[in-house]
Short mmCIF file of C-alpha atoms in Angstrom, two decimals:
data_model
loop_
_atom_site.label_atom_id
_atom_site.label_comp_id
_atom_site.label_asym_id
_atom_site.label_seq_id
_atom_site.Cartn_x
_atom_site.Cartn_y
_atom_site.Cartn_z
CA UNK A 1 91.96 126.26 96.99
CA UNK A 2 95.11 124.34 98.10
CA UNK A 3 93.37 121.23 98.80
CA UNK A 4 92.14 121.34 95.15
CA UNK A 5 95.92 122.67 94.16
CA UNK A 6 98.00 119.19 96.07
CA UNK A 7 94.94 117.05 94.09
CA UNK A 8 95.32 118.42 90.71
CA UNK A 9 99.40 118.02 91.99
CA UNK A 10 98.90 114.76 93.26
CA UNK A 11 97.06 113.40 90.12
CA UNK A 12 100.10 114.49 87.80
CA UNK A 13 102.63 112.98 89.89
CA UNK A 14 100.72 109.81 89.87
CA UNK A 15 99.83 109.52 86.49
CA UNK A 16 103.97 110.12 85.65
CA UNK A 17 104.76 107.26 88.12
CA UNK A 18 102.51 104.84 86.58
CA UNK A 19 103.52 105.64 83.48
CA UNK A 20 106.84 104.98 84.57
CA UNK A 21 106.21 102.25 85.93
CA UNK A 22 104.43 100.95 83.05
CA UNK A 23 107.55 101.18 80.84
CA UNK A 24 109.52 98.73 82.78
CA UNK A 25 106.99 95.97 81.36
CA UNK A 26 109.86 96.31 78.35
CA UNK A 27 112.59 95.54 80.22
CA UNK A 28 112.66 91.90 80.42
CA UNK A 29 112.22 91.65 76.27
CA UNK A 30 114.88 94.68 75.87
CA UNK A 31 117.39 92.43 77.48
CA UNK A 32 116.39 88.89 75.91
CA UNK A 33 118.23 86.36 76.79
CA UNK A 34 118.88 87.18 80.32
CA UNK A 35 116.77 86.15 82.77
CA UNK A 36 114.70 87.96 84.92
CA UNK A 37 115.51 87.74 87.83
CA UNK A 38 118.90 89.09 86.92
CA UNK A 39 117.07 91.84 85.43
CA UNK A 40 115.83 92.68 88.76
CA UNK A 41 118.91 92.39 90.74
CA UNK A 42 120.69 95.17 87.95
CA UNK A 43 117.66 96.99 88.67
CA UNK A 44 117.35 97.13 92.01
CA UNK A 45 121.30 96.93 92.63
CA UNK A 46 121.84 100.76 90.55
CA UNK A 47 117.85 101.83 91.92
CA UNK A 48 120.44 101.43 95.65
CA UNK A 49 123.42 102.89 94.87
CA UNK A 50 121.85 105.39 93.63
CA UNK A 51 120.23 106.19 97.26
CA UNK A 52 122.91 105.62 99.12
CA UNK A 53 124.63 108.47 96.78
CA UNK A 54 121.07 110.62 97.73
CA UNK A 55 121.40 110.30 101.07
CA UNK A 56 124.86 110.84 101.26
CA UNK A 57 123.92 114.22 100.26
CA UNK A 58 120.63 114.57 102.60
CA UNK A 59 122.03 112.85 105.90
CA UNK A 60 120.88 115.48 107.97
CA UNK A 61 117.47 115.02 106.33
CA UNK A 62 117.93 111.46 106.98
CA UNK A 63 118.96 111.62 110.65
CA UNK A 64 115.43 113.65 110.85
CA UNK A 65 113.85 110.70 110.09
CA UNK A 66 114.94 108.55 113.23
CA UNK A 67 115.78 105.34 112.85
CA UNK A 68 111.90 103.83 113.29
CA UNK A 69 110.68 105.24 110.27
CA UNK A 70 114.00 103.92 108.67
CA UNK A 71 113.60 101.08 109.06
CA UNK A 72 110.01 100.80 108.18
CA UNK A 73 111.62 102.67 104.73
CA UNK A 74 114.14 100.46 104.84
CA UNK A 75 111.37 97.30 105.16
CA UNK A 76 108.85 98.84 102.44
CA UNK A 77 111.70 98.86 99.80
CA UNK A 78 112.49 94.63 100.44
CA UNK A 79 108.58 94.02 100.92
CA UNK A 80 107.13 96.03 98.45
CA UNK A 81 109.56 95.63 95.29
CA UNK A 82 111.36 93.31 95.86
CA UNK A 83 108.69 90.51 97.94
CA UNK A 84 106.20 91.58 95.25
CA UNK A 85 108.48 90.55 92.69
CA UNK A 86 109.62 87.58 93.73
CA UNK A 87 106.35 85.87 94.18
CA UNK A 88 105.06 87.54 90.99
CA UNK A 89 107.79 86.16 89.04
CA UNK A 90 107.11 82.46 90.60
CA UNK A 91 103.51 82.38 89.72
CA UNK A 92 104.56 83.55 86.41
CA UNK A 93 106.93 80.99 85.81
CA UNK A 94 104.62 77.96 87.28
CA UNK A 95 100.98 79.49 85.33
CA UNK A 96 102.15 81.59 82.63
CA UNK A 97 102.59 85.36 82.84
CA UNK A 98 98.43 85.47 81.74
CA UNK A 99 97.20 84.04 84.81
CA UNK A 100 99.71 85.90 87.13
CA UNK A 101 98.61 89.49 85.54
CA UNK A 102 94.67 88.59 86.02
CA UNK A 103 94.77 87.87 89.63
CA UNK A 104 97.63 90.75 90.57
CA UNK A 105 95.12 92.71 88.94
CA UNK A 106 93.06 93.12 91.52
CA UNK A 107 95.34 94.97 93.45
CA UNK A 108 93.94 98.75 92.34
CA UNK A 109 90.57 97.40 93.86
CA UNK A 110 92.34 95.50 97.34
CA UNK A 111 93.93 99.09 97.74
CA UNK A 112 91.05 101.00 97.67
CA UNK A 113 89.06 98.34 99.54
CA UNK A 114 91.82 98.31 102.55
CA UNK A 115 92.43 101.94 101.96
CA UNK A 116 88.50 102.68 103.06
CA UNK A 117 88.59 99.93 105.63
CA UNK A 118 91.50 102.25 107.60
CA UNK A 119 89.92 105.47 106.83
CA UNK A 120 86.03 104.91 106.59
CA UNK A 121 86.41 108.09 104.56
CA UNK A 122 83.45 107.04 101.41
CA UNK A 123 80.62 104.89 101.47
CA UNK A 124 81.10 101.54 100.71
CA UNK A 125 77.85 101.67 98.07
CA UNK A 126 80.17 105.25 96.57
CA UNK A 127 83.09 102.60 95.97
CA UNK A 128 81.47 100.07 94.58
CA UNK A 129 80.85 101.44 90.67
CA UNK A 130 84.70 102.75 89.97
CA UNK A 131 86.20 99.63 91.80
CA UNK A 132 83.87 97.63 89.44
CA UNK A 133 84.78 98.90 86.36
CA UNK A 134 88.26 99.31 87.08
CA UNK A 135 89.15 95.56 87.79
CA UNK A 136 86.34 94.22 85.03
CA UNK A 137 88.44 96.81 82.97
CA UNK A 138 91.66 95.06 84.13
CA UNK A 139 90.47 92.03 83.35
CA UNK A 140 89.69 92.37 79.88
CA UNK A 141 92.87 93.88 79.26
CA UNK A 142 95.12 90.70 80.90
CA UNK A 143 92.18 87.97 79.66
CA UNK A 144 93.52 85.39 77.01
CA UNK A 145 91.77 82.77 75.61
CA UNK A 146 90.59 79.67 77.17
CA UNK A 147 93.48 78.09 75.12
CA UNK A 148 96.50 79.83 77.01
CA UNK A 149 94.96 78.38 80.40
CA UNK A 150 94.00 74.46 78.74
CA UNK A 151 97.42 73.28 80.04
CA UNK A 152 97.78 74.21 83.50
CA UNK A 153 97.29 71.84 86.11
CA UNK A 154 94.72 72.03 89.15
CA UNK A 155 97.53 72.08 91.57
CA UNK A 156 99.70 74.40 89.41
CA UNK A 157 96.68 76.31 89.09
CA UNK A 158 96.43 76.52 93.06
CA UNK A 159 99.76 77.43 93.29
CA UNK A 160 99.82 80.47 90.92
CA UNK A 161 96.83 81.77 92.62
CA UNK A 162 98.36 82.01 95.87
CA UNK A 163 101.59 83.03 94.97
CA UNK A 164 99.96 85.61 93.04
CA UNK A 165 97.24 86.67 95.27
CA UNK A 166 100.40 86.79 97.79
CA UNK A 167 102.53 89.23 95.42
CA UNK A 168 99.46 91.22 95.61
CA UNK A 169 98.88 91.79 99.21
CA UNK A 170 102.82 92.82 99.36
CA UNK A 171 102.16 95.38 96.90
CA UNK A 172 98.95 96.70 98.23
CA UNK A 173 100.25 96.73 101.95
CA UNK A 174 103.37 99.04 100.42
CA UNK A 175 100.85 101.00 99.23
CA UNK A 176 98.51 101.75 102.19
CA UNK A 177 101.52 101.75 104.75
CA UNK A 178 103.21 104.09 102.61
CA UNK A 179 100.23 106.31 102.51
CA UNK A 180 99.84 106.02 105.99
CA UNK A 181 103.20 107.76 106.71
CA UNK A 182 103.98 110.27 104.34
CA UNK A 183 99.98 111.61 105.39
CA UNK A 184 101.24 111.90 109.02
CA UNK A 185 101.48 115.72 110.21
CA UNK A 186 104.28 114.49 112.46
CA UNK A 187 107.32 117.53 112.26
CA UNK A 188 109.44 117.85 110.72
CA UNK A 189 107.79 116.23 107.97
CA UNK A 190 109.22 113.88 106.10
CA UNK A 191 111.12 114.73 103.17
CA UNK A 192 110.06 112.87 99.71
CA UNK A 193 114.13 112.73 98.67
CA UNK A 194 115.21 111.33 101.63
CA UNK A 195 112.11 108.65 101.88
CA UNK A 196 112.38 107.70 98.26
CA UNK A 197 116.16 106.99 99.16
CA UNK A 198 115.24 104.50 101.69
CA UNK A 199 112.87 102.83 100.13
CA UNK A 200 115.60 102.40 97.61
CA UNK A 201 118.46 101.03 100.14
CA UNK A 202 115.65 98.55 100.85
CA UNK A 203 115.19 97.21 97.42
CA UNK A 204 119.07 96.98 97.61
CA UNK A 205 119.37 94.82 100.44
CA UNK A 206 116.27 92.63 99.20
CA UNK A 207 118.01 92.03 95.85
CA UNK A 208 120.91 90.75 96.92
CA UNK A 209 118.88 87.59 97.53
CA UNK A 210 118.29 87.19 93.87
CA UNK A 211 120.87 85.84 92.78
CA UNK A 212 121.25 82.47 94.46
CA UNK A 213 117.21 82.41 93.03
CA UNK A 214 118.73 83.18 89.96
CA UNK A 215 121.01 80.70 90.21
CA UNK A 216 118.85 77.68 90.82
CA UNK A 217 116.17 78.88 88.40
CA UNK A 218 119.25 78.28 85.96
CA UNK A 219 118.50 81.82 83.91
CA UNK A 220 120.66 83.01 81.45
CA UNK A 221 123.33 84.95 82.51
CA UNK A 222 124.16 88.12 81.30
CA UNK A 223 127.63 87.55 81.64
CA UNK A 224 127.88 85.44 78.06
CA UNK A 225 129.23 88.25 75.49
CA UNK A 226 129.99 91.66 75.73
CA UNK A 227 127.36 92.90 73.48
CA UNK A 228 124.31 91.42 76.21
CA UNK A 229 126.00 92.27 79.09
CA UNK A 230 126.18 96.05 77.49
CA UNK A 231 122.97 95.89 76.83
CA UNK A 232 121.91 94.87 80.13
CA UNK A 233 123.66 97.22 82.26
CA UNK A 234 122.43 100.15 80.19
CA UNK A 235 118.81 98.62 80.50
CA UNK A 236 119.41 98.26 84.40
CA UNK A 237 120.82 101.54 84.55
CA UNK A 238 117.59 102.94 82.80
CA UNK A 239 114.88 100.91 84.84
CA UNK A 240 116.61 101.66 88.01
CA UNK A 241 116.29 105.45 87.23
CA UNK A 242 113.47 105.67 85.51
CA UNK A 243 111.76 103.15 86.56
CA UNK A 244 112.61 102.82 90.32
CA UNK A 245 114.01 106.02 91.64
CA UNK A 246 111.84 108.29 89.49
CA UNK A 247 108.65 106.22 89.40
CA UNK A 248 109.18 106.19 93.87
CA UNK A 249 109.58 109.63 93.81
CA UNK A 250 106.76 110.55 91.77
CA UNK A 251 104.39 108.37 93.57
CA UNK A 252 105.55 109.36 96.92
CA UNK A 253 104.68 112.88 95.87
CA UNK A 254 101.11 112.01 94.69
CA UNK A 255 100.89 109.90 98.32
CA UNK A 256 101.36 113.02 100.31
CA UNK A 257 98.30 114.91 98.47
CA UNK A 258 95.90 112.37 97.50
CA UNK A 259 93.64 109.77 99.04
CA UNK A 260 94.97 106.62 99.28
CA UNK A 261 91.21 105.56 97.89
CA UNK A 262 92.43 107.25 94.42
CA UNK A 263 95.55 105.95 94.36
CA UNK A 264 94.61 102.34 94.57
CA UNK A 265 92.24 102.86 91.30
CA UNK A 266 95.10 105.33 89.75
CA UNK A 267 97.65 102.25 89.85
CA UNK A 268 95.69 100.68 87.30
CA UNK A 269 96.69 102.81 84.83
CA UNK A 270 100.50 101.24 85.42
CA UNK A 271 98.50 98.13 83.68
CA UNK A 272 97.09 100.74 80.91
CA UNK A 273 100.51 102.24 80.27
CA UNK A 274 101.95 98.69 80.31
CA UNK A 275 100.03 97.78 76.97
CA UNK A 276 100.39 101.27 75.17
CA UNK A 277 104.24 100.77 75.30
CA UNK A 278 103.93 96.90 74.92
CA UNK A 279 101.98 98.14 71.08
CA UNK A 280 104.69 100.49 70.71
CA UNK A 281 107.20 97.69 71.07
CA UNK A 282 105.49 96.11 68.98
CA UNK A 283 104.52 97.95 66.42
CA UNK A 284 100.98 97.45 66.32
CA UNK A 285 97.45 98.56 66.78
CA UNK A 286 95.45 97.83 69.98
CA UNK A 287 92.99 94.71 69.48
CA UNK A 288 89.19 95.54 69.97
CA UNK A 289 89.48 93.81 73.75
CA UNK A 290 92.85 95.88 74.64
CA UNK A 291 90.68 99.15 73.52
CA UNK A 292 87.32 97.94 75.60
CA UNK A 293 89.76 97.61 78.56
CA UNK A 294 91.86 100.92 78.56
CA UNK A 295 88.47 102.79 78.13
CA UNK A 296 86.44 100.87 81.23
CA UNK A 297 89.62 101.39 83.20
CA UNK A 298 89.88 104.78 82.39
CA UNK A 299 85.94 105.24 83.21
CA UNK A 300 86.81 103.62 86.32
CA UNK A 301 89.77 106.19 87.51
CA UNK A 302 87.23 109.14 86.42
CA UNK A 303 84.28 108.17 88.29
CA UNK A 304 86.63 107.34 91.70
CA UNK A 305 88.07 110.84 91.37
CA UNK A 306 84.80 112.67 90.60
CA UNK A 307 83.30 110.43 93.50
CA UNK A 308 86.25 111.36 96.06
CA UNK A 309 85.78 115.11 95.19
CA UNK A 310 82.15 115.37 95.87
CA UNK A 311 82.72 113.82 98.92
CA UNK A 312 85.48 115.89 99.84
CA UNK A 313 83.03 118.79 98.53
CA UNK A 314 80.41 118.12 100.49
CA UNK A 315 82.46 118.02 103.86
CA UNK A 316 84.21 121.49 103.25
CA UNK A 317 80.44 122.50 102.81
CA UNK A 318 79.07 121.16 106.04
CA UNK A 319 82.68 122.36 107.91
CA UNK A 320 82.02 126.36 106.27
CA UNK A 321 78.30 125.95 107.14
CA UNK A 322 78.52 124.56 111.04
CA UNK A 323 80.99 127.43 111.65
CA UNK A 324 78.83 130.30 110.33
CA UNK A 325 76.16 128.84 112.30
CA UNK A 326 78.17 129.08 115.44
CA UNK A 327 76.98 132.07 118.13
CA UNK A 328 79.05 135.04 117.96
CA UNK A 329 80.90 136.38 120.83
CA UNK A 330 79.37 139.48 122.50
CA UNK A 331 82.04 141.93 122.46
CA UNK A 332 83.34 142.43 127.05
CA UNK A 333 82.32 145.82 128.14
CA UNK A 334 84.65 147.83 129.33
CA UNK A 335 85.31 147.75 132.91
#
């Protein structure tokens, strides 16, 4: 009963990250002009000092932690936001933002594909339907026409793919190695606060490498009137607690109860959330192709989950039945 209590927990908590998530896919058009990549630094600059406040409060919780796991907090917060970003944004910029999405979209399935390689804990002929029809799902949400691809060079081609297949590993090995952790049954265990405060410190200390990229890329500032430089701290402000500290938090909490396996198929719904708030934006209704791919994506979630709880099913079954087949103990006679 609480295994089936943390899952039904752990699905909640990562269905409100991934929506959370999702709704950063505004940001960059809420704060039009300004570039990106300053975007991110506001982002991630608040999404810090906002966990440096946090674990001003928790530093006994912190010194808990030990310094190792730290500083592999400290690590996932530059690698997994930050990294991921940064490579993201590159192969956005050289191929177009269409090109960039399909291949990063892969990432639910790489998850799930790593995830299984770590744990063996499914068959790989289980896996194979909802990984399917999650990333076919993904891809005929991100797909453009031929048209919006006509222009890009072979080389430029090359270099989006790998740049984007590179953002992708990032994010996927944040994923698994954050799993891997916050699964441990290491005591004391580790508190979600505290971690998700780390992770943020991280994200700090990556950003503050985006500004000389910001620099060269030659992005608009948001330093040109007071009316867009309002407007983007209020945005950063939002993203970095919504988005960041929120969105960590949540998904930390779903990591500590769910498989890993899931989770990898559960982050496409960040993609799925993405595009409902993208039509809210602006103001329209989803295109036949946008539909097709929130409902195969959405199969694909359903039929991991169902999948994962047989499985887990059938184990609890064949734990309960090899202990009630185990000899009883004749009672010692007195002496």
């Amino acid at each position: 009963m609480r295994s089936r209590t943390d899952a039904v927990a752990g699905l909640f908590w990562a269905v409100v990250a991934t929506a959370l998530w999702g709704a950063t896919f505004l940001g960059p058009a809420a704060v039009e002009p300004v570039g990106p990549a300053y975007l991110v630094f506001g982002r991630y600059l608040f999404f810090g000092l906002l966990s440096l406040v946090v674990l001003i409060v928790h530093r006994r919780r912190a010194v808990e932690i030990g310094m190792r796991k730290a500083l592999l907090a400290l690590h996932l917060g530059i690698v997994g936001y930050v990294g991921f970003y940064l490579f993201f944004s590159f192969s956005a910029a050289i191929g177009g933002g269409a090109l960039a999405s399909i291949i990063t979209g892969v990432m639910p399935a790489v998850v799930t594909i790593a995830s299984n390689l770590i744990t063996k804990q499914v068959r790989w002929r289980r896996l194979a339907a909802p990984i399917a029809i999650t990333a076919v799902g993904l891809l005929v949400i991100n797909l453009r026409t031929p048209a919006a691809l006509s222009d890009i060079t072979t080389s430029d081609l090359i270099t989006t793919t790998a740049l984007a297949l590179v953002a992708c590993a990032l994010w996927s090995y944040f994923v698994v190695a954050n799993g891997i952790v916050l699964r441990r049954t290491d005591r004391p265990a580790i508190d979600n606060t505290t971690w998700t405060a780390l992770i943020g410190v991280g994200a700090l200390i990556g950003s503050l490498g985006l500004l000389p990229i910001a620099w060269t890329m030659d992005a608009t500032s948001p330093i040109g009137d007071e009316s867009t430089l309002v407007r983007f701290l209020i945005v950063s402000v939002l993203l970095a607690t919504l988005g960041s500290w929120c969105a960590s938090w949540s998904w930390n909490r779903a990591t500590g109860r769910i498989s890993t396996l899931l989770l990898g198929q559960l982050m496409a719904l960040e993609t799925l959330f993405g595009a409902l708030f993208n039509l809210l934006w602006e103001s329209r209704w989803p295109t036949l192709q946008e539909i097709i791919g929130a409902a195969l994506v959405t199969t694909g979630v359903i039929v991991c989950a169902r999948t994962l709880e047989r499985h887990r099913a059938k184990r609890a079954g064949a734990v309960e039945l090899s202990s009630s087949d185990a000899p009883l103990q004749e009672p010692a006679s007195p002496s």
